[in-house]
């Protein structure tokens, strides 16, 4: 249902959104989204650090028009105050006292439009990694912070396994040609776990080969595609018999609900090396 609703709003003929990565800390990505109507203006998603964003703005000659925040963790919001010191711009994020820098807050099912930039995003509440975590979906792109990673998902710091499983299922059910921009470069480690869960997954094996080649050249593995994630990401495949059986072997008893399979996978991944 969700897929139909969003697909109806976003025709496939829309030009591909230009998004570039800015590396921060050891493995974070801050995403810079170019305005389709004025390529010299960009929106930054989850600027945990200001310095690399400022360096990229100076290198490219672009100006920062707005900031989107998915959740309150310092490696996603830590650069906001310094970036605001360079000029007043809007900061859009979830209502959470731990994010005092927002100029506007957004909630599940709302839409936020930047009319002057030709950009607009649907908001999805995706609790689990944190309770107020949100994702932004628009123009065939998903900015999902630390909820969904390529071939993996975020740790559950605040939510329940049922909440996190529901959040991931909502993201999985967006249109399959959605490009997924997440907050960290964890893809290789995630695929090693995915293959421990589901060793016969030929798509995951081929994806690991291609990602290892990219990473050897220091290239980002991202964005990913939701159509690929639905084939390789065990956390989106909790109803698949091979994934369920692997989770059941891990705990030694049957698991009836996909959310229970998810809970076992998440705990297994937490201690997987
Ligand atoms: Zn986080």
PDB file of C-alpha atoms and ligand atoms in Angstrom:
ATOM      1  CA  UNK A   1       0.000   0.000   0.000  1.00  0.00           C
ATOM      2  CA  UNK A   2       2.782   2.336   0.995  1.00  0.00           C
ATOM      3  CA  UNK A   3       4.598   1.551  -2.228  1.00  0.00           C
ATOM      4  CA  UNK A   4       1.596   2.479  -4.380  1.00  0.00           C
ATOM      5  CA  UNK A   5       1.071   5.701  -2.468  1.00  0.00           C
ATOM      6  CA  UNK A   6       4.663   6.850  -2.882  1.00  0.00           C
ATOM      7  CA  UNK A   7       4.999   5.593  -6.435  1.00  0.00           C
ATOM      8  CA  UNK A   8       1.957   7.596  -7.445  1.00  0.00           C
ATOM      9  CA  UNK A   9       3.608  10.738  -6.167  1.00  0.00           C
ATOM     10  CA  UNK A  10       6.957  10.179  -7.807  1.00  0.00           C
ATOM     11  CA  UNK A  11       6.868   9.331 -11.513  1.00  0.00           C
ATOM     12  CA  UNK A  12       9.800   7.275 -12.731  1.00  0.00           C
ATOM     13  CA  UNK A  13      10.492   9.892 -15.387  1.00  0.00           C
ATOM     14  CA  UNK A  14      11.875  12.268 -12.731  1.00  0.00           C
ATOM     15  CA  UNK A  15      15.545  13.062 -13.358  1.00  0.00           C
ATOM     16  CA  UNK A  16      18.009  11.349 -11.045  1.00  0.00           C
ATOM     17  CA  UNK A  17      18.816  13.408  -8.000  1.00  0.00           C
ATOM     18  CA  UNK A  18      22.497  14.375  -7.774  1.00  0.00           C
ATOM     19  CA  UNK A  19      23.895  13.340  -4.400  1.00  0.00           C
ATOM     20  CA  UNK A  20      27.546  13.266  -3.398  1.00  0.00           C
ATOM     21  CA  UNK A  21      29.223  11.785  -0.354  1.00  0.00           C
ATOM     22  CA  UNK A  22      31.352  13.680   2.130  1.00  0.00           C
ATOM     23  CA  UNK A  23      33.367  11.398   4.380  1.00  0.00           C
ATOM     24  CA  UNK A  24      33.409  12.127   8.116  1.00  0.00           C
ATOM     25  CA  UNK A  25      35.013  10.420  11.104  1.00  0.00           C
ATOM     26  CA  UNK A  26      36.163   6.889  10.277  1.00  0.00           C
ATOM     27  CA  UNK A  27      33.198   5.555   8.330  1.00  0.00           C
ATOM     28  CA  UNK A  28      30.362   8.137   8.261  1.00  0.00           C
ATOM     29  CA  UNK A  29      28.877   9.641   5.121  1.00  0.00           C
ATOM     30  CA  UNK A  30      27.365  13.109   5.072  1.00  0.00           C
ATOM     31  CA  UNK A  31      25.249  13.346   1.902  1.00  0.00           C
ATOM     32  CA  UNK A  32      25.103  16.570  -0.110  1.00  0.00           C
ATOM     33  CA  UNK A  33      21.948  16.759  -2.239  1.00  0.00           C
ATOM     34  CA  UNK A  34      22.068  19.128  -5.189  1.00  0.00           C
ATOM     35  CA  UNK A  35      19.071  21.345  -5.922  1.00  0.00           C
ATOM     36  CA  UNK A  36      17.669  20.333  -9.346  1.00  0.00           C
ATOM     37  CA  UNK A  37      16.696  23.953  -9.988  1.00  0.00           C
ATOM     38  CA  UNK A  38      20.004  25.499  -8.862  1.00  0.00           C
ATOM     39  CA  UNK A  39      22.989  23.092  -8.776  1.00  0.00           C
ATOM     40  CA  UNK A  40      25.044  25.634  -6.822  1.00  0.00           C
ATOM     41  CA  UNK A  41      22.838  25.042  -3.762  1.00  0.00           C
ATOM     42  CA  UNK A  42      22.939  21.839  -1.724  1.00  0.00           C
ATOM     43  CA  UNK A  43      21.224  20.257   1.260  1.00  0.00           C
ATOM     44  CA  UNK A  44      23.397  18.367   3.755  1.00  0.00           C
ATOM     45  CA  UNK A  45      22.074  15.211   5.375  1.00  0.00           C
ATOM     46  CA  UNK A  46      23.372  14.351   8.867  1.00  0.00           C
ATOM     47  CA  UNK A  47      26.452  16.603   9.073  1.00  0.00           C
ATOM     48  CA  UNK A  48      28.173  15.065  12.078  1.00  0.00           C
ATOM     49  CA  UNK A  49      31.229  17.178  11.336  1.00  0.00           C
ATOM     50  CA  UNK A  50      31.389  20.676   9.828  1.00  0.00           C
ATOM     51  CA  UNK A  51      34.958  20.754   8.513  1.00  0.00           C
ATOM     52  CA  UNK A  52      34.626  18.188   5.697  1.00  0.00           C
ATOM     53  CA  UNK A  53      31.338  19.797   4.588  1.00  0.00           C
ATOM     54  CA  UNK A  54      32.918  23.258   4.517  1.00  0.00           C
ATOM     55  CA  UNK A  55      35.892  21.881   2.586  1.00  0.00           C
ATOM     56  CA  UNK A  56      33.580  20.325  -0.022  1.00  0.00           C
ATOM     57  CA  UNK A  57      31.506  23.528  -0.317  1.00  0.00           C
ATOM     58  CA  UNK A  58      34.678  25.529  -0.905  1.00  0.00           C
ATOM     59  CA  UNK A  59      36.039  22.989  -3.388  1.00  0.00           C
ATOM     60  CA  UNK A  60      32.802  22.904  -5.403  1.00  0.00           C
ATOM     61  CA  UNK A  61      31.714  26.530  -4.984  1.00  0.00           C
ATOM     62  CA  UNK A  62      28.296  25.366  -3.755  1.00  0.00           C
ATOM     63  CA  UNK A  63      26.401  26.984  -0.904  1.00  0.00           C
ATOM     64  CA  UNK A  64      24.583  25.172   1.865  1.00  0.00           C
ATOM     65  CA  UNK A  65      20.816  25.775   1.621  1.00  0.00           C
ATOM     66  CA  UNK A  66      19.437  23.500   4.371  1.00  0.00           C
ATOM     67  CA  UNK A  67      20.197  20.569   6.646  1.00  0.00           C
ATOM     68  CA  UNK A  68      18.243  17.328   7.150  1.00  0.00           C
ATOM     69  CA  UNK A  69      18.735  15.292  10.338  1.00  0.00           C
ATOM     70  CA  UNK A  70      17.652  11.669  10.794  1.00  0.00           C
ATOM     71  CA  UNK A  71      18.452  11.191  14.495  1.00  0.00           C
ATOM     72  CA  UNK A  72      20.157  12.717  17.490  1.00  0.00           C
ATOM     73  CA  UNK A  73      23.488  10.862  17.621  1.00  0.00           C
ATOM     74  CA  UNK A  74      26.503  13.213  17.726  1.00  0.00           C
ATOM     75  CA  UNK A  75      28.090  11.687  14.618  1.00  0.00           C
ATOM     76  CA  UNK A  76      24.987  12.846  12.703  1.00  0.00           C
ATOM     77  CA  UNK A  77      24.316  16.289  14.211  1.00  0.00           C
ATOM     78  CA  UNK A  78      27.675  17.367  15.656  1.00  0.00           C
ATOM     79  CA  UNK A  79      28.570  19.749  12.806  1.00  0.00           C
ATOM     80  CA  UNK A  80      25.255  21.619  12.683  1.00  0.00           C
ATOM     81  CA  UNK A  81      26.076  24.466  15.098  1.00  0.00           C
ATOM     82  CA  UNK A  82      29.286  25.350  13.249  1.00  0.00           C
ATOM     83  CA  UNK A  83      27.542  25.210   9.859  1.00  0.00           C
ATOM     84  CA  UNK A  84      24.773  27.506  11.161  1.00  0.00           C
ATOM     85  CA  UNK A  85      27.493  29.941  12.225  1.00  0.00           C
ATOM     86  CA  UNK A  86      28.195  30.505   8.518  1.00  0.00           C
ATOM     87  CA  UNK A  87      24.615  31.610   7.774  1.00  0.00           C
ATOM     88  CA  UNK A  88      21.037  31.063   8.854  1.00  0.00           C
ATOM     89  CA  UNK A  89      19.511  28.097   7.068  1.00  0.00           C
ATOM     90  CA  UNK A  90      16.665  25.737   7.903  1.00  0.00           C
ATOM     91  CA  UNK A  91      17.404  22.546   9.828  1.00  0.00           C
ATOM     92  CA  UNK A  92      14.734  19.856   9.494  1.00  0.00           C
ATOM     93  CA  UNK A  93      14.586  16.885  11.853  1.00  0.00           C
ATOM     94  CA  UNK A  94      12.432  14.912  14.270  1.00  0.00           C
ATOM     95  CA  UNK A  95      10.941  16.484  17.402  1.00  0.00           C
ATOM     96  CA  UNK A  96      13.405  15.399  20.096  1.00  0.00           C
ATOM     97  CA  UNK A  97      14.848  17.540  22.914  1.00  0.00           C
ATOM     98  CA  UNK A  98      18.211  15.926  22.141  1.00  0.00           C
ATOM     99  CA  UNK A  99      18.178  17.794  18.779  1.00  0.00           C
ATOM    100  CA  UNK A 100      17.894  21.420  19.874  1.00  0.00           C
ATOM    101  CA  UNK A 101      19.145  22.773  16.539  1.00  0.00           C
ATOM    102  CA  UNK A 102      16.039  22.124  14.389  1.00  0.00           C
ATOM    103  CA  UNK A 103      14.272  25.140  12.921  1.00  0.00           C
ATOM    104  CA  UNK A 104      11.345  22.907  11.883  1.00  0.00           C
ATOM    105  CA  UNK A 105      10.360  19.455  13.094  1.00  0.00           C
ATOM    106  CA  UNK A 106       8.644  16.815  10.986  1.00  0.00           C
ATOM    107  CA  UNK A 107       6.617  13.708  11.730  1.00  0.00           C
ATOM    108  CA  UNK A 108       5.633  10.433  10.141  1.00  0.00           C
ATOM    109  CA  UNK A 109       3.668  10.722   6.859  1.00  0.00           C
ATOM    110  CA  UNK A 110       4.330  14.449   6.590  1.00  0.00           C
ATOM    111  CA  UNK A 111       5.983  15.965   3.565  1.00  0.00           C
ATOM    112  CA  UNK A 112       8.537  18.749   3.660  1.00  0.00           C
ATOM    113  CA  UNK A 113       9.070  20.858   0.544  1.00  0.00           C
ATOM    114  CA  UNK A 114      11.914  23.200  -0.285  1.00  0.00           C
ATOM    115  CA  UNK A 115      10.020  25.027  -3.032  1.00  0.00           C
ATOM    116  CA  UNK A 116      12.945  27.304  -3.914  1.00  0.00           C
ATOM    117  CA  UNK A 117      15.232  24.285  -4.386  1.00  0.00           C
ATOM    118  CA  UNK A 118      12.830  22.059  -6.290  1.00  0.00           C
ATOM    119  CA  UNK A 119      13.187  19.422  -3.571  1.00  0.00           C
ATOM    120  CA  UNK A 120      10.633  17.704  -1.338  1.00  0.00           C
ATOM    121  CA  UNK A 121      10.685  14.690   0.931  1.00  0.00           C
ATOM    122  CA  UNK A 122       8.201  12.342   2.551  1.00  0.00           C
ATOM    123  CA  UNK A 123       8.925  11.630   6.211  1.00  0.00           C
ATOM    124  CA  UNK A 124       8.864   8.096   7.594  1.00  0.00           C
ATOM    125  CA  UNK A 125       9.163   7.455  11.327  1.00  0.00           C
ATOM    126  CA  UNK A 126      11.564   4.522  11.696  1.00  0.00           C
ATOM    127  CA  UNK A 127      12.045   3.901  15.440  1.00  0.00           C
ATOM    128  CA  UNK A 128      14.481   1.241  16.626  1.00  0.00           C
ATOM    129  CA  UNK A 129      18.051   2.536  16.416  1.00  0.00           C
ATOM    130  CA  UNK A 130      16.680   5.530  18.334  1.00  0.00           C
ATOM    131  CA  UNK A 131      13.046   6.177  19.200  1.00  0.00           C
ATOM    132  CA  UNK A 132      12.730   9.430  17.247  1.00  0.00           C
ATOM    133  CA  UNK A 133      14.682   8.300  14.166  1.00  0.00           C
ATOM    134  CA  UNK A 134      13.159   9.404  10.855  1.00  0.00           C
ATOM    135  CA  UNK A 135      13.957   8.773   7.194  1.00  0.00           C
ATOM    136  CA  UNK A 136      13.534  11.132   4.236  1.00  0.00           C
ATOM    137  CA  UNK A 137      12.222   9.756   0.947  1.00  0.00           C
ATOM    138  CA  UNK A 138      11.918  11.732  -2.278  1.00  0.00           C
ATOM    139  CA  UNK A 139      13.072  11.904  -5.898  1.00  0.00           C
ATOM    140  CA  UNK A 140      13.774   8.161  -5.833  1.00  0.00           C
ATOM    141  CA  UNK A 141      16.263   8.567  -2.978  1.00  0.00           C
ATOM    142  CA  UNK A 142      16.052   7.395   0.627  1.00  0.00           C
ATOM    143  CA  UNK A 143      18.111   8.965   3.415  1.00  0.00           C
ATOM    144  CA  UNK A 144      17.774   6.516   6.265  1.00  0.00           C
ATOM    145  CA  UNK A 145      20.561   7.406   8.701  1.00  0.00           C
ATOM    146  CA  UNK A 146      21.415   4.442  10.909  1.00  0.00           C
ATOM    147  CA  UNK A 147      18.189   2.449  10.451  1.00  0.00           C
ATOM    148  CA  UNK A 148      18.952   0.535   7.255  1.00  0.00           C
ATOM    149  CA  UNK A 149      22.508  -0.078   6.071  1.00  0.00           C
ATOM    150  CA  UNK A 150      23.540  -1.844   2.914  1.00  0.00           C
ATOM    151  CA  UNK A 151      23.240  -5.567   3.746  1.00  0.00           C
ATOM    152  CA  UNK A 152      22.599  -4.705   7.390  1.00  0.00           C
ATOM    153  CA  UNK A 153      20.805  -2.456   9.840  1.00  0.00           C
ATOM    154  CA  UNK A 154      21.592  -0.236  12.802  1.00  0.00           C
ATOM    155  CA  UNK A 155      21.937  -1.445  16.334  1.00  0.00           C
ATOM    156  CA  UNK A 156      18.805  -1.266  18.482  1.00  0.00           C
ATOM    157  CA  UNK A 157      19.708   1.275  21.123  1.00  0.00           C
ATOM    158  CA  UNK A 158      16.249   2.483  22.119  1.00  0.00           C
ATOM    159  CA  UNK A 159      13.477   0.634  20.324  1.00  0.00           C
ATOM    160  CA  UNK A 160      12.050  -2.869  20.560  1.00  0.00           C
ATOM    161  CA  UNK A 161      12.685  -5.619  18.038  1.00  0.00           C
ATOM    162  CA  UNK A 162       9.084  -5.298  16.815  1.00  0.00           C
ATOM    163  CA  UNK A 163       9.508  -1.546  16.261  1.00  0.00           C
ATOM    164  CA  UNK A 164      12.796  -1.931  14.417  1.00  0.00           C
ATOM    165  CA  UNK A 165      11.453  -4.776  12.292  1.00  0.00           C
ATOM    166  CA  UNK A 166       8.399  -2.708  11.355  1.00  0.00           C
ATOM    167  CA  UNK A 167      10.643   0.257  10.482  1.00  0.00           C
ATOM    168  CA  UNK A 168      12.861  -1.861   8.226  1.00  0.00           C
ATOM    169  CA  UNK A 169       9.836  -3.438   6.549  1.00  0.00           C
ATOM    170  CA  UNK A 170       8.440   0.018   5.736  1.00  0.00           C
ATOM    171  CA  UNK A 171      11.723   0.989   4.091  1.00  0.00           C
ATOM    172  CA  UNK A 172      11.930  -2.322   2.212  1.00  0.00           C
ATOM    173  CA  UNK A 173       8.436  -1.727   0.802  1.00  0.00           C
ATOM    174  CA  UNK A 174       9.320   1.578  -0.842  1.00  0.00           C
ATOM    175  CA  UNK A 175       9.708   1.365  -4.642  1.00  0.00           C
ATOM    176  CA  UNK A 176      12.480  -1.122  -5.546  1.00  0.00           C
ATOM    177  CA  UNK A 177      14.306   1.395  -7.736  1.00  0.00           C
ATOM    178  CA  UNK A 178      14.828   3.670  -4.710  1.00  0.00           C
ATOM    179  CA  UNK A 179      18.490   4.558  -4.161  1.00  0.00           C
ATOM    180  CA  UNK A 180      19.424   4.077  -0.518  1.00  0.00           C
ATOM    181  CA  UNK A 181      21.825   6.529   1.140  1.00  0.00           C
ATOM    182  CA  UNK A 182      22.680   5.427   4.681  1.00  0.00           C
ATOM    183  CA  UNK A 183      24.959   6.890   7.326  1.00  0.00           C
ATOM    184  CA  UNK A 184      27.916   4.490   7.413  1.00  0.00           C
ATOM    185  CA  UNK A 185      30.248   2.446   5.210  1.00  0.00           C
ATOM    186  CA  UNK A 186      29.616  -0.948   6.791  1.00  0.00           C
ATOM    187  CA  UNK A 187      28.776  -2.903   3.651  1.00  0.00           C
ATOM    188  CA  UNK A 188      31.683  -5.383   3.565  1.00  0.00           C
ATOM    189  CA  UNK A 189      31.299  -6.430   7.217  1.00  0.00           C
ATOM    190  CA  UNK A 190      27.529  -6.620   6.783  1.00  0.00           C
ATOM    191  CA  UNK A 191      27.850  -8.880   3.736  1.00  0.00           C
ATOM    192  CA  UNK A 192      30.167 -11.237   5.640  1.00  0.00           C
ATOM    193  CA  UNK A 193      27.430 -11.599   8.246  1.00  0.00           C
ATOM    194  CA  UNK A 194      24.747 -11.932   5.537  1.00  0.00           C
ATOM    195  CA  UNK A 195      26.713 -14.836   4.054  1.00  0.00           C
ATOM    196  CA  UNK A 196      27.109 -16.476   7.483  1.00  0.00           C
ATOM    197  CA  UNK A 197      23.297 -16.388   7.773  1.00  0.00           C
ATOM    198  CA  UNK A 198      22.585 -17.373   4.167  1.00  0.00           C
ATOM    199  CA  UNK A 199      25.707 -18.981   2.604  1.00  0.00           C
ATOM    200  CA  UNK A 200      23.813 -19.977  -0.556  1.00  0.00           C
ATOM    201  CA  UNK A 201      22.879 -16.389  -1.448  1.00  0.00           C
ATOM    202  CA  UNK A 202      24.621 -15.911  -4.798  1.00  0.00           C
ATOM    203  CA  UNK A 203      23.525 -12.267  -5.026  1.00  0.00           C
ATOM    204  CA  UNK A 204      25.189 -11.477  -1.690  1.00  0.00           C
ATOM    205  CA  UNK A 205      28.378 -13.241  -2.787  1.00  0.00           C
ATOM    206  CA  UNK A 206      28.531 -11.341  -6.087  1.00  0.00           C
ATOM    207  CA  UNK A 207      27.768  -8.072  -4.288  1.00  0.00           C
ATOM    208  CA  UNK A 208      30.587  -8.703  -1.786  1.00  0.00           C
ATOM    209  CA  UNK A 209      33.025  -9.220  -4.667  1.00  0.00           C
ATOM    210  CA  UNK A 210      32.024  -5.945  -6.320  1.00  0.00           C
ATOM    211  CA  UNK A 211      32.026  -3.971  -3.054  1.00  0.00           C
ATOM    212  CA  UNK A 212      35.468  -5.288  -2.088  1.00  0.00           C
ATOM    213  CA  UNK A 213      36.779  -4.032  -5.435  1.00  0.00           C
ATOM    214  CA  UNK A 214      35.247  -0.597  -4.824  1.00  0.00           C
ATOM    215  CA  UNK A 215      36.613  -0.413  -1.286  1.00  0.00           C
ATOM    216  CA  UNK A 216      40.093  -1.431  -2.432  1.00  0.00           C
ATOM    217  CA  UNK A 217      40.034   1.798  -4.465  1.00  0.00           C
ATOM    218  CA  UNK A 218      38.593   3.776  -1.503  1.00  0.00           C
ATOM    219  CA  UNK A 219      35.303   4.195  -3.399  1.00  0.00           C
ATOM    220  CA  UNK A 220      31.997   4.269  -1.483  1.00  0.00           C
ATOM    221  CA  UNK A 221      29.821   1.171  -1.756  1.00  0.00           C
ATOM    222  CA  UNK A 222      26.809   3.493  -1.576  1.00  0.00           C
ATOM    223  CA  UNK A 223      24.188   4.305  -2.613  1.00  0.00           C
ATOM    224  CA  UNK A 224      22.606   0.892  -2.770  1.00  0.00           C
ATOM    225  CA  UNK A 225      19.287   0.016  -4.396  1.00  0.00           C
ATOM    226  CA  UNK A 226      16.312  -1.298  -2.443  1.00  0.00           C
ATOM    227  CA  UNK A 227      15.831  -3.988  -5.114  1.00  0.00           C
ATOM    228  CA  UNK A 228      19.335  -5.259  -4.297  1.00  0.00           C
ATOM    229  CA  UNK A 229      18.818  -4.926  -0.540  1.00  0.00           C
ATOM    230  CA  UNK A 230      15.688  -7.069  -0.705  1.00  0.00           C
ATOM    231  CA  UNK A 231      17.862  -9.875  -2.138  1.00  0.00           C
ATOM    232  CA  UNK A 232      20.995  -9.572   0.027  1.00  0.00           C
ATOM    233  CA  UNK A 233      20.049  -7.939   3.331  1.00  0.00           C
ATOM    234  CA  UNK A 234      19.091 -10.624   5.885  1.00  0.00           C
ATOM    235  CA  UNK A 235      17.316  -8.055   8.066  1.00  0.00           C
ATOM    236  CA  UNK A 236      14.876  -7.393   5.194  1.00  0.00           C
ATOM    237  CA  UNK A 237      14.450 -11.114   4.535  1.00  0.00           C
ATOM    238  CA  UNK A 238      13.187 -12.400   7.883  1.00  0.00           C
ATOM    239  CA  UNK A 239      10.291 -14.225   6.161  1.00  0.00           C
ATOM    240  CA  UNK A 240      12.627 -16.128   3.801  1.00  0.00           C
ATOM    241  CA  UNK A 241      12.841 -19.824   4.799  1.00  0.00           C
ATOM    242  CA  UNK A 242      16.667 -19.941   4.558  1.00  0.00           C
ATOM    243  CA  UNK A 243      17.027 -16.912   6.830  1.00  0.00           C
ATOM    244  CA  UNK A 244      14.421 -18.152   9.299  1.00  0.00           C
ATOM    245  CA  UNK A 245      16.059 -21.593   9.486  1.00  0.00           C
ATOM    246  CA  UNK A 246      19.466 -20.020  10.152  1.00  0.00           C
ATOM    247  CA  UNK A 247      17.995 -17.948  12.990  1.00  0.00           C
ATOM    248  CA  UNK A 248      16.246 -21.042  14.401  1.00  0.00           C
ATOM    249  CA  UNK A 249      19.529 -22.988  14.345  1.00  0.00           C
ATOM    250  CA  UNK A 250      21.165 -20.093  16.190  1.00  0.00           C
ATOM    251  CA  UNK A 251      18.681 -20.250  19.105  1.00  0.00           C
ATOM    252  CA  UNK A 252      17.744 -23.947  18.901  1.00  0.00           C
ATOM    253  CA  UNK A 253      13.963 -23.531  18.696  1.00  0.00           C
ATOM    254  CA  UNK A 254      11.294 -22.594  16.132  1.00  0.00           C
ATOM    255  CA  UNK A 255      10.577 -18.928  15.453  1.00  0.00           C
ATOM    256  CA  UNK A 256       7.025 -18.154  14.384  1.00  0.00           C
ATOM    257  CA  UNK A 257       7.163 -14.440  13.678  1.00  0.00           C
ATOM    258  CA  UNK A 258       9.423 -12.545  11.256  1.00  0.00           C
ATOM    259  CA  UNK A 259      10.044 -10.021  14.050  1.00  0.00           C
ATOM    260  CA  UNK A 260      11.364 -12.841  16.257  1.00  0.00           C
ATOM    261  CA  UNK A 261      13.690 -13.890  13.409  1.00  0.00           C
ATOM    262  CA  UNK A 262      14.789 -10.278  13.192  1.00  0.00           C
ATOM    263  CA  UNK A 263      15.518 -10.163  16.941  1.00  0.00           C
ATOM    264  CA  UNK A 264      17.701 -13.280  16.708  1.00  0.00           C
ATOM    265  CA  UNK A 265      19.605 -11.904  13.691  1.00  0.00           C
ATOM    266  CA  UNK A 266      20.209  -8.559  15.415  1.00  0.00           C
ATOM    267  CA  UNK A 267      21.547 -10.223  18.594  1.00  0.00           C
ATOM    268  CA  UNK A 268      23.661 -12.614  16.474  1.00  0.00           C
ATOM    269  CA  UNK A 269      25.140  -9.720  14.494  1.00  0.00           C
ATOM    270  CA  UNK A 270      25.932  -7.826  17.720  1.00  0.00           C
ATOM    271  CA  UNK A 271      28.483 -10.487  18.650  1.00  0.00           C
ATOM    272  CA  UNK A 272      29.533 -11.568  15.108  1.00  0.00           C
ATOM    273  CA  UNK A 273      33.192 -11.055  14.226  1.00  0.00           C
TER     274      UNK A 273
HETATM  275 ZN1  LIG B   1      23.208   6.525  15.174  1.00  0.00          ZN
END
